[in-house]
C-alpha cells in the first residue's frame, strides 16, 4: 500500500538526478496507532517543495504565478484552473504535479483538457501556444512570450471505499461541491524560481467556500469586505493576516468583534490569497459546497468548526468540543501559532476491513477529521476527540516548532500523543481514569509486548516512516513512553512537577531557532532544568536499553 507513492517520488527524483535527502522520507508519513491514523499534509507538501527547490538548476529570473480557480462546475466535481506565468519565460515551461499524482488513476484526480495561450498586457488572450503531453504533466511552448496562460480541467471522482490509502480520499467530491488538496490540483513549472504566487477563486454561484489552511479565508470577498470595513470599521470575516499568507495589498486592518456561534460561512464571489511559497500553495486545502460552519473564539484566535454533512450530534456541541480542546492547548502554550484553528469533520469513506474508524489530517493548525457517519456523541468524545487534540497539538509541536529531522520523530509524535491525552483531561472531556486506561493499553500492546523491545531503539523505529505497522507502533508508543520517563527523571532531579511541560513551552518560545534537533532539545532541557540528558537519551532513546512502561500517565 505504501509502495506506490514512494516509488513515484523515487521516479521523480531519479528523473531529475537529485539527491535523496533524509527528510524526503516524510513522504508517506502515516500514523498506525490503535484505531486511527493521521497524515501530515504540511509535512508532505513542504517536502515536495524542498524537492523542487533542491532540483532547481541554477539562478533563473523568477516568474510570478497566478492560479485562477473557476468554481462554477465545482458541484459536479470539476475545477477549471488557469495558471498564468509572467516574467522572463524560457523557451518552454514544463508543468508538473507533485509526484504520485499525474497519470495515477487511483487517486480519483483527473487533470485533462490542457490548452495554452499567450496573454497580452491587459490580460486578453493572444495566440495559441503549443502544448505537448509529457510523462509527468505538460510542456507549454513559451518562446517570445512574456505572459502565458495555461488552462486545464480537473475532475474529482470518489475513490472506492476499498482503497485503504487515506491520502487518496483527501481530494474528493463532497455534497454540493468538492474538497481539494493543493498538491493535487496545482501544476507547477519545474526548474523555475518563483517570486509571487496568487490564488484567486471565481465563485459565480456563490458556493460557501472554506480555505482552512493556509489562507484562513472565510467570508466575504475582499472588495465587499473592504467596503464593509470602511463603512463600519468592523467585520465578521476571518482573515488570517500574516499567517501563512502575505496580507492582500488592498486590505486594511481587520478588527473583529467576538461573535460566538455565528452560523454558516457567508458567500464570497471572489477570494484571493497569496501563498508565501510553493510549500504553502501545496498545503492549501480548499473546500466548497454544502458546508456549514460555526465559529467561536478563544482570546484572539478564531475557532471554527465546519462540516459538509448532518451528524448524530449537534453542530453547536461539536464546536464546543473543538473550542475546549483549542482553548486548553492554547492555555498550555500561552497562545496560538495561528489566527485561526479550523476543524473540519467529514465522512470516512474507507470501508475496507483494514480501514480505521477515524482518520486525522492536519495542515498547519487546522484539522480534517474523517469519521464514520454513524458516529455518536459518545464516540466523538471518546475517540475522535483524541484525534482532534493530537492533530491540533501538531500546530505547535511539528509545525510552529518544525519537525524536520526524522531522528526527532520519537519526540514529536511521542510527546504529541501523550500531551493530547492530558489536554483532554484538562479540558474536562476525558476523565483521568479513561485517559490512563487508553495510555496504559497502548503502552502495553505497542511497546511492552512489542517484539522489537530491546532489539531496536525507539528513535530508529520512529524515524523509519515507511516501516511496517509493528515498527511504527513501537516507535510511537515508545516515544510517548520515553517522554513520560524523561519527565519523571527530570522531576526526580529537580523536584518540580511535570518539568517537561516547561521544556515544551520553552521550545515553543525559541521556535524561531529552526527545526527541532536533538541538540536543540538537549539545550532547552538544560536551560529549563539544569539537567544534561545526553547520556540518558543515548541509552534509552537512541540506544536499545528498554524503559519500563510508565505509570505516571496522567
Ligand atoms: Zn502525530
Coordinates of C-alpha atoms and ligand atoms in Angstrom, one line a residue:
X1 CA 0.0 0.0 0.0
X2 CA 2.8 2.4 0.8
X3 CA 5.0 1.4 -2.1
X4 CA 3.3 3.3 -4.8
X5 CA 3.8 6.9 -3.6
X6 CA 7.3 6.2 -2.6
X7 CA 8.3 4.8 -6.0
X8 CA 6.6 7.8 -7.6
X9 CA 8.9 10.0 -5.6
X10 CA 11.8 7.9 -6.4
X11 CA 11.0 8.2 -10.1
X12 CA 10.6 11.9 -9.8
X13 CA 13.9 12.2 -8.0
X14 CA 15.7 9.9 -10.4
X15 CA 14.3 11.7 -13.4
X16 CA 15.8 14.9 -12.0
X17 CA 19.1 13.2 -10.9
X18 CA 18.5 14.8 -7.5
X19 CA 19.9 13.6 -4.2
X20 CA 17.6 11.7 -1.9
X21 CA 17.6 13.9 1.2
X22 CA 16.8 12.2 4.5
X23 CA 13.7 14.4 5.0
X24 CA 12.3 13.0 1.8
X25 CA 11.1 10.0 3.8
X26 CA 8.4 12.3 5.1
X27 CA 6.6 11.4 2.1
X28 CA 4.0 8.8 3.2
X29 CA 4.1 9.6 6.9
X30 CA 1.2 7.6 8.2
X31 CA 0.0 7.1 11.7
X32 CA -0.6 3.5 12.7
X33 CA -1.7 3.9 16.2
X34 CA -4.6 1.8 17.5
X35 CA -7.9 2.8 15.9
X36 CA -6.9 5.8 13.9
X37 CA -4.4 7.2 11.5
X38 CA -3.0 10.6 10.7
X39 CA -1.3 12.1 7.8
X40 CA 0.6 15.3 7.8
X41 CA -0.4 17.3 4.8
X42 CA 2.0 20.1 5.6
X43 CA 5.0 17.8 6.1
X44 CA 4.2 16.2 2.8
X45 CA 3.9 19.4 0.9
X46 CA 6.8 21.1 2.5
X47 CA 8.8 18.1 1.5
X48 CA 7.6 18.3 -2.1
X49 CA 8.6 21.9 -2.2
X50 CA 12.0 21.0 -0.8
X51 CA 12.4 18.6 -3.7
X52 CA 11.6 21.3 -6.2
X53 CA 14.0 23.8 -4.6
X54 CA 16.7 21.2 -4.4
X55 CA 16.3 20.4 -8.0
X56 CA 16.4 23.9 -9.3
X57 CA 19.1 24.0 -12.0
X58 CA 20.6 27.4 -11.2
X59 CA 19.7 31.0 -10.9
X60 CA 17.0 31.9 -13.3
X61 CA 15.0 35.1 -13.3
X62 CA 12.0 34.4 -11.1
X63 CA 8.5 34.3 -12.5
X64 CA 5.2 35.3 -11.0
X65 CA 2.4 32.8 -10.9
X66 CA -1.4 33.3 -10.6
X67 CA -3.8 30.3 -10.3
X68 CA -7.3 31.3 -11.1
X69 CA -9.7 28.6 -10.0
X70 CA -13.2 28.6 -11.5
X71 CA -15.7 27.0 -9.1
X72 CA -18.7 27.2 -11.5
X73 CA -18.7 23.4 -12.0
X74 CA -17.5 22.5 -8.6
X75 CA -20.8 20.9 -7.7
X76 CA -20.1 18.4 -10.4
X77 CA -16.6 17.7 -9.1
X78 CA -14.9 19.8 -11.7
X79 CA -12.5 22.7 -11.5
X80 CA -11.1 24.7 -14.3
X81 CA -7.7 26.2 -13.4
X82 CA -5.9 28.9 -15.4
X83 CA -2.3 29.2 -14.5
X84 CA -0.7 32.5 -15.6
X85 CA 3.1 32.7 -15.7
X86 CA 4.6 36.1 -16.1
X87 CA 8.2 37.3 -16.4
X88 CA 11.2 36.3 -18.3
X89 CA 9.9 33.0 -19.6
X90 CA 12.2 30.4 -21.1
X91 CA 11.6 28.6 -24.4
X92 CA 9.1 26.2 -22.8
X93 CA 7.6 25.5 -19.4
X94 CA 7.5 22.0 -18.0
X95 CA 4.4 21.9 -15.9
X96 CA 4.0 19.0 -13.5
X97 CA 2.1 17.9 -10.4
X98 CA 4.0 16.8 -7.4
X99 CA 5.0 13.1 -7.7
X100 CA 2.4 10.4 -7.5
X101 CA -0.4 12.3 -9.0
X102 CA -0.1 12.7 -12.7
X103 CA -1.1 9.6 -14.6
X104 CA -2.1 7.9 -11.4
X105 CA -5.7 7.0 -11.9
X106 CA -6.1 5.5 -8.5
X107 CA -6.4 8.8 -6.7
X108 CA -9.6 10.0 -8.4
X109 CA -7.9 13.2 -9.6
X110 CA -8.0 13.5 -13.4
X111 CA -6.3 16.5 -15.0
X112 CA -7.2 17.0 -18.6
X113 CA -8.1 19.3 -21.5
X114 CA -5.0 21.4 -21.5
X115 CA -4.6 24.5 -23.7
X116 CA -2.2 27.4 -23.8
X117 CA -2.5 31.0 -24.8
X118 CA -0.2 34.0 -24.9
X119 CA -1.7 36.8 -22.9
X120 CA -1.3 40.4 -23.8
X121 CA -0.6 43.2 -21.4
X122 CA -4.2 43.7 -20.4
X123 CA -4.9 40.1 -19.9
X124 CA -6.6 39.4 -23.3
X125 CA -5.9 36.1 -24.9
X126 CA -3.5 36.1 -27.8
X127 CA -2.1 33.4 -30.0
X128 CA -2.5 29.7 -29.1
X129 CA 0.6 28.1 -27.6
X130 CA 1.7 24.6 -28.3
X131 CA 1.0 22.0 -25.6
X132 CA 2.7 18.7 -25.5
X133 CA 2.0 15.8 -23.1
X134 CA 5.0 14.6 -21.1
X135 CA 5.4 11.7 -18.7
X136 CA 4.6 13.8 -15.6
X137 CA 2.5 16.7 -17.0
X138 CA 2.6 19.0 -19.9
X139 CA 5.1 21.1 -21.8
X140 CA 4.0 24.6 -22.8
X141 CA 5.8 26.4 -25.6
X142 CA 6.5 29.9 -24.3
X143 CA 9.2 31.3 -26.6
X144 CA 9.0 35.0 -27.1
X145 CA 6.1 35.2 -24.7
X146 CA 6.1 37.4 -21.6
X147 CA 2.8 36.2 -20.2
X148 CA 1.4 32.8 -20.8
X149 CA -1.9 31.3 -19.7
X150 CA -2.3 27.5 -19.3
X151 CA -5.8 26.3 -18.9
X152 CA -6.6 22.8 -17.6
X153 CA -9.5 21.0 -16.0
X154 CA -9.5 18.7 -13.0
X155 CA -12.2 16.1 -12.5
X156 CA -12.5 14.7 -9.0
X157 CA -14.1 11.3 -8.5
X158 CA -14.8 9.5 -5.3
X159 CA -12.2 6.8 -4.8
X160 CA -13.6 3.3 -3.9
X161 CA -14.1 2.6 -0.2
X162 CA -11.9 -0.5 -0.6
X163 CA -8.9 1.9 -1.2
X164 CA -7.1 2.0 2.2
X165 CA -4.6 4.7 1.4
X166 CA -6.3 7.7 3.1
X167 CA -4.3 10.1 1.0
X168 CA -6.4 9.1 -1.9
X169 CA -9.5 10.2 -0.1
X170 CA -8.5 13.8 0.7
X171 CA -9.4 15.3 -2.7
X172 CA -12.9 14.2 -3.4
X173 CA -16.4 15.4 -4.4
X174 CA -18.5 16.3 -1.4
X175 CA -22.1 17.3 -1.0
X176 CA -22.7 20.2 -3.4
X177 CA -19.0 20.8 -4.1
X178 CA -15.6 19.3 -3.6
X179 CA -12.6 19.2 -1.3
X180 CA -9.2 19.6 -2.9
X181 CA -5.7 19.4 -1.6
X182 CA -3.3 22.0 -3.1
X183 CA -0.7 19.4 -4.0
X184 CA -3.2 17.6 -6.2
X185 CA -4.6 20.4 -8.2
X186 CA -1.8 22.9 -8.8
X187 CA 0.6 22.3 -11.7
X188 CA 4.0 23.8 -11.1
X189 CA 6.6 24.9 -13.5
X190 CA 9.7 22.8 -13.0
X191 CA 13.1 24.3 -12.5
X192 CA 11.8 27.9 -12.2
X193 CA 12.4 30.3 -9.4
X194 CA 9.0 31.7 -8.3
X195 CA 8.6 35.1 -6.8
X196 CA 4.9 35.8 -6.2
X197 CA 2.1 33.4 -6.1
X198 CA -1.6 34.4 -6.1
X199 CA -4.5 32.1 -5.9
X200 CA -7.9 33.6 -6.9
X201 CA -11.2 31.8 -6.9
X202 CA -14.1 32.6 -9.1
X203 CA -17.3 31.6 -7.5
X204 CA -20.2 32.8 -9.6
X205 CA -22.9 30.6 -8.0
X206 CA -21.9 31.8 -4.5
X207 CA -20.9 28.4 -3.0
X208 CA -19.8 28.5 0.6
X209 CA -16.0 28.2 0.5
X210 CA -13.5 27.4 3.2
X211 CA -9.8 27.6 2.9
X212 CA -8.7 26.5 6.4
X213 CA -5.0 26.5 5.6
X214 CA -3.0 28.4 4.9
X215 CA -5.2 31.2 3.6
X216 CA -7.5 31.1 6.6
X217 CA -10.0 32.9 4.5
X218 CA -13.7 32.7 5.2
X219 CA -16.4 35.1 4.5
X220 CA -17.0 37.8 2.0
X221 CA -14.9 38.7 -0.9
X222 CA -12.2 41.2 -0.3
X223 CA -13.8 44.1 -2.1
X224 CA -17.0 43.7 -0.2
X225 CA -15.0 43.2 3.0
X226 CA -13.1 46.3 2.4
X227 CA -16.2 48.3 1.8
X228 CA -17.7 46.9 5.0
X229 CA -14.7 47.8 7.0
X230 CA -14.6 51.3 5.6
X231 CA -18.3 51.7 6.4
X232 CA -18.4 50.2 9.8
X233 CA -14.9 49.6 11.0
X234 CA -15.9 46.1 11.9
X235 CA -16.1 42.9 10.2
X236 CA -17.1 39.3 10.6
X237 CA -14.8 37.8 8.1
X238 CA -11.8 35.8 9.4
X239 CA -8.7 36.6 7.5
X240 CA -5.6 35.1 8.9
X241 CA -3.4 38.0 8.2
X242 CA 0.3 37.3 8.3
X243 CA -0.2 33.6 8.9
X244 CA 0.9 31.6 6.0
X245 CA -0.1 34.2 3.6
X246 CA 1.1 37.7 2.7
X247 CA -1.8 40.1 3.5
X248 CA -3.6 41.3 0.5
X249 CA -2.2 44.6 -0.6
X250 CA -5.7 46.2 -0.8
X251 CA -6.7 45.0 2.6
X252 CA -6.8 47.4 5.6
X253 CA -6.7 46.4 9.2
X254 CA -9.2 43.9 10.2
X255 CA -10.8 44.1 13.6
X256 CA -13.3 41.5 14.6
X257 CA -15.7 41.7 17.5
X258 CA -16.3 38.3 19.0
X259 CA -19.5 36.8 17.7
X260 CA -19.9 33.3 19.1
X261 CA -21.9 30.7 17.2
X262 CA -22.1 32.7 14.1
X263 CA -23.6 30.4 11.6
X264 CA -22.8 29.4 8.0
X265 CA -19.9 30.7 6.0
X266 CA -21.0 33.7 4.1
X267 CA -20.7 33.5 0.4
X268 CA -17.7 35.0 -1.3
X269 CA -17.8 35.5 -5.0
X270 CA -14.1 36.2 -5.4
X271 CA -11.5 35.0 -3.0
X272 CA -7.9 35.9 -3.3
X273 CA -4.9 34.7 -1.3
X274 CA -1.1 34.8 -1.6
X275 CA 0.8 31.7 -0.6
X276 CA 4.3 32.6 0.7
X277 CA 5.9 29.9 -1.4
X278 CA 5.3 26.7 -3.3
X279 CA 5.0 24.7 0.0
X280 CA 2.2 27.0 1.1
X281 CA 0.5 26.5 -2.2
X282 CA 0.7 22.7 -1.9
X283 CA -0.5 22.8 1.6
X284 CA -3.8 24.5 0.8
X285 CA -7.0 22.7 1.4
X286 CA -10.0 24.1 -0.5
X287 CA -13.5 23.1 0.4
X288 CA -16.7 24.3 -1.2
X289 CA -20.2 23.0 -1.4
X290 CA -23.0 22.4 1.2
X291 CA -20.8 23.3 4.1
X292 CA -21.9 24.8 7.4
X293 CA -19.5 26.5 9.7
X294 CA -19.8 27.8 13.2
X295 CA -17.2 29.8 15.0
X296 CA -16.2 30.8 18.4
X297 CA -13.2 32.5 19.8
X298 CA -10.5 31.8 22.3
X299 CA -8.6 35.0 23.0
X300 CA -7.6 36.4 19.6
X301 CA -7.9 33.1 17.8
X302 CA -10.9 32.2 15.8
X303 CA -12.0 28.6 16.5
X304 CA -14.0 27.2 13.6
X305 CA -15.9 24.0 13.1
X306 CA -17.1 23.1 9.7
X307 CA -18.8 20.1 8.1
X308 CA -20.5 19.0 4.9
X309 CA -23.0 16.6 6.5
X310 CA -25.5 16.0 9.2
X311 CA -24.3 14.1 12.2
X312 CA -25.9 12.3 15.1
X313 CA -24.6 15.2 17.3
X314 CA -25.4 18.9 17.1
X315 CA -23.1 21.3 15.4
X316 CA -23.0 23.5 18.5
X317 CA -21.9 20.6 20.6
X318 CA -19.1 19.8 18.2
X319 CA -18.0 23.4 18.1
X320 CA -17.9 23.5 21.9
X321 CA -15.8 20.3 22.0
X322 CA -13.3 21.8 19.5
X323 CA -13.3 25.1 21.4
X324 CA -12.5 23.4 24.7
X325 CA -9.6 21.5 23.1
X326 CA -8.2 24.6 21.4
X327 CA -8.6 26.7 24.5
X328 CA -6.8 24.1 26.6
X329 CA -3.9 23.7 24.2
X330 CA -3.6 27.5 23.8
X331 CA -3.6 27.8 27.5
X332 CA -0.8 25.2 27.8
X333 CA 1.5 27.0 25.4
X334 CA 0.3 30.6 26.2
X335 CA -1.0 31.4 22.7
X336 CA -1.8 30.0 19.3
X337 CA 0.7 30.0 16.5
X338 CA -2.1 30.9 14.1
X339 CA -5.0 33.3 14.0
X340 CA -7.5 30.6 13.2
X341 CA -7.9 27.0 14.0
X342 CA -10.4 25.1 11.8
X343 CA -11.6 21.6 12.5
X344 CA -13.4 20.1 9.5
X345 CA -15.4 16.9 10.1
X346 CA -16.2 14.8 7.1
X347 CA -17.3 11.2 6.4
X348 CA -14.7 8.4 6.5
X349 CA -15.2 6.8 3.1
X350 CA -12.8 3.9 3.7
X351 CA -14.9 0.7 4.0
X352 CA -12.1 -1.8 3.8
X353 CA -11.7 -4.3 6.6
X354 CA -8.3 -3.0 7.3
X355 CA -9.6 0.6 7.4
X356 CA -9.6 2.7 10.6
X357 CA -12.6 4.2 12.3
X358 CA -11.1 7.7 12.4
X359 CA -8.5 9.4 10.2
X360 CA -6.9 12.7 11.0
X361 CA -5.1 15.0 8.7
X362 CA -3.5 18.3 9.8
X363 CA -2.3 21.1 7.7
X364 CA -0.9 24.0 9.8
X365 CA -3.1 24.3 12.8
X366 CA -6.2 23.1 11.0
X367 CA -7.5 19.6 11.1
X368 CA -9.5 17.4 8.8
X369 CA -11.1 14.5 10.7
X370 CA -12.8 11.7 8.8
X371 CA -15.3 9.8 10.9
X372 CA -17.9 7.1 10.5
X373 CA -21.1 8.8 9.5
X374 CA -22.8 6.9 12.3
X375 CA -20.5 8.4 15.0
X376 CA -22.5 9.2 18.1
X377 CA -21.7 12.0 20.6
X378 CA -20.2 9.4 22.9
X379 CA -17.9 8.1 20.2
X380 CA -16.9 11.6 19.3
X381 CA -15.9 12.4 22.9
X382 CA -14.1 9.1 23.4
X383 CA -12.3 8.5 20.1
X384 CA -12.4 11.4 17.7
X385 CA -11.6 13.9 20.4
X386 CA -8.2 12.4 20.8
X387 CA -7.5 12.6 17.0
X388 CA -8.6 16.3 17.1
X389 CA -6.4 17.0 20.2
X390 CA -3.4 15.2 18.7
X391 CA -3.6 16.9 15.2
X392 CA -4.2 20.3 16.7
X393 CA -1.3 19.9 19.1
X394 CA 0.9 19.4 16.0
X395 CA 0.1 23.0 15.2
X396 CA 2.6 23.8 18.0
X397 CA 4.8 20.7 18.0
X398 CA 5.6 19.7 14.4
X399 CA 4.6 23.0 12.7
X400 CA 5.4 26.1 14.8
X401 CA 8.3 24.0 16.3
X402 CA 9.2 22.4 13.0
X403 CA 9.7 18.7 12.7
X404 CA 12.4 18.3 10.0
X405 CA 14.8 15.7 11.4
X406 CA 13.5 12.0 11.3
X407 CA 15.7 11.3 14.3
X408 CA 13.3 13.6 16.3
X409 CA 10.1 11.9 15.4
X410 CA 10.1 9.9 18.6
X411 CA 9.7 13.2 20.4
X412 CA 7.3 15.0 18.0
X413 CA 4.9 12.0 17.9
X414 CA 5.5 10.6 21.3
X415 CA 5.0 13.9 23.1
X416 CA 2.0 14.8 20.9
X417 CA 0.3 11.5 21.8
X418 CA 0.9 11.9 25.5
X419 CA 0.0 15.6 25.7
X420 CA -3.1 15.1 23.6
X421 CA -4.5 12.7 26.3
X422 CA -3.5 15.1 29.0
X423 CA -5.1 18.1 27.2
X424 CA -8.4 16.1 27.0
X425 CA -8.3 15.6 30.8
X426 CA -7.6 19.2 31.4
X427 CA -10.4 20.2 29.1
X428 CA -12.7 18.0 31.0
X429 CA -13.5 15.8 28.0
X430 CA -11.8 12.7 29.3
X431 CA -11.8 11.6 32.9
X432 CA -8.3 10.9 34.3
X433 CA -9.3 7.2 34.6
X434 CA -10.3 7.0 30.9
X435 CA -7.0 8.7 29.8
X436 CA -4.9 6.4 32.0
X437 CA -6.7 3.3 30.6
X438 CA -6.2 4.4 27.0
X439 CA -2.5 5.2 27.5
X440 CA -1.8 2.1 29.5
X441 CA -3.4 -0.1 26.9
X442 CA -1.3 1.5 24.1
X443 CA 1.9 1.1 26.1
X444 CA 1.3 -2.5 26.9
X445 CA 0.2 -3.5 23.4
X446 CA 2.5 -1.4 21.2
X447 CA 5.6 -1.1 23.4
X448 CA 5.9 -3.5 26.3
X449 CA 4.6 -6.5 24.3
X450 CA 6.2 -5.5 21.1
X451 CA 8.8 -7.9 19.7
X452 CA 11.1 -5.0 18.9
X453 CA 11.5 -4.1 22.6
X454 CA 15.3 -4.3 23.4
X455 CA 16.1 -5.1 19.7
X456 CA 15.6 -1.8 18.1
X457 CA 16.0 1.8 19.5
X458 CA 12.8 3.8 19.8
X459 CA 14.4 6.7 17.8
X460 CA 15.3 4.4 15.0
X461 CA 11.8 2.7 15.0
X462 CA 10.1 6.1 14.8
X463 CA 12.4 7.6 12.2
X464 CA 11.7 5.0 9.5
X465 CA 8.4 6.2 8.2
X466 CA 7.9 3.5 5.6
X467 CA 8.4 0.7 8.1
X468 CA 5.9 -1.9 8.9
X469 CA 3.0 -1.2 11.2
X470 CA 4.6 -3.1 14.2
X471 CA 7.7 -0.9 14.0
X472 CA 5.8 2.3 13.6
X473 CA 3.6 1.4 16.6
X474 CA 6.8 0.6 18.6
X475 CA 8.4 3.9 17.7
X476 CA 5.4 6.0 18.5
X477 CA 4.3 4.2 21.7
X478 CA 8.0 4.0 22.7
X479 CA 8.3 7.7 22.0
X480 CA 5.4 8.5 24.3
X481 CA 6.8 6.3 27.0
X482 CA 10.2 7.9 26.6
X483 CA 8.6 11.4 27.1
X484 CA 6.9 10.2 30.3
X485 CA 10.1 8.6 31.6
X486 CA 12.1 11.7 30.7
X487 CA 9.6 13.9 32.6
X488 CA 9.8 11.5 35.6
X489 CA 13.6 11.6 35.5
X490 CA 13.7 15.4 35.4
X491 CA 11.1 15.6 38.2
X492 CA 13.3 13.5 40.4
X493 CA 16.4 15.6 39.6
X494 CA 14.7 19.0 40.1
X495 CA 11.9 18.4 42.5
X496 CA 9.5 20.2 40.2
X497 CA 6.2 18.8 38.9
X498 CA 5.9 17.9 35.2
X499 CA 9.2 19.7 34.2
X500 CA 8.7 18.6 30.6
X501 CA 5.8 21.0 30.3
X502 CA 8.1 23.9 30.8
X503 CA 10.5 22.4 28.3
X504 CA 7.7 22.2 25.7
X505 CA 6.8 25.9 26.3
X506 CA 10.5 26.9 26.1
X507 CA 10.8 25.0 22.7
X508 CA 7.8 27.0 21.5
X509 CA 9.2 30.3 22.8
X510 CA 12.5 29.6 21.0
X511 CA 10.8 28.2 17.9
X512 CA 12.4 30.7 15.5
X513 CA 15.8 28.9 16.0
X514 CA 14.8 26.5 13.3
X515 CA 13.8 22.8 13.1
X516 CA 13.7 20.6 16.2
X517 CA 17.0 18.8 16.6
X518 CA 18.5 16.6 19.3
X519 CA 20.9 19.5 20.2
X520 CA 18.0 22.0 20.4
X521 CA 16.1 19.7 22.7
X522 CA 19.1 19.0 24.9
X523 CA 20.0 22.7 25.2
X524 CA 16.4 23.5 26.1
X525 CA 16.2 20.8 28.8
X526 CA 19.5 22.1 30.2
X527 CA 18.3 25.7 30.2
X528 CA 15.0 24.9 31.9
X529 CA 16.0 22.2 34.4
X530 CA 19.8 22.3 34.6
X531 CA 19.9 18.6 33.7
X532 CA 22.1 17.3 30.9
X533 CA 20.2 14.4 29.3
X534 CA 22.7 13.5 26.6
X535 CA 23.6 10.1 28.2
X536 CA 20.0 9.3 29.2
X537 CA 18.9 9.9 25.6
X538 CA 21.8 7.8 24.2
X539 CA 20.8 5.0 26.5
X540 CA 17.0 4.8 26.3
X541 CA 16.0 6.6 23.1
X542 CA 18.9 6.3 20.7
X543 CA 20.1 3.1 22.4
X544 CA 18.2 -0.2 22.9
X545 CA 18.1 -0.2 26.7
X546 CA 14.3 -0.6 27.3
X547 CA 12.5 1.6 29.8
X548 CA 9.7 0.1 31.9
X549 CA 6.2 1.2 30.8
X550 CA 5.5 4.4 32.7
X551 CA 2.9 4.5 35.4
X552 CA 2.9 8.3 35.7
X553 CA 0.5 8.5 32.8
X554 CA -1.7 11.5 33.7
Ligands
LIG1 ZN1 1.1 12.9 15.0

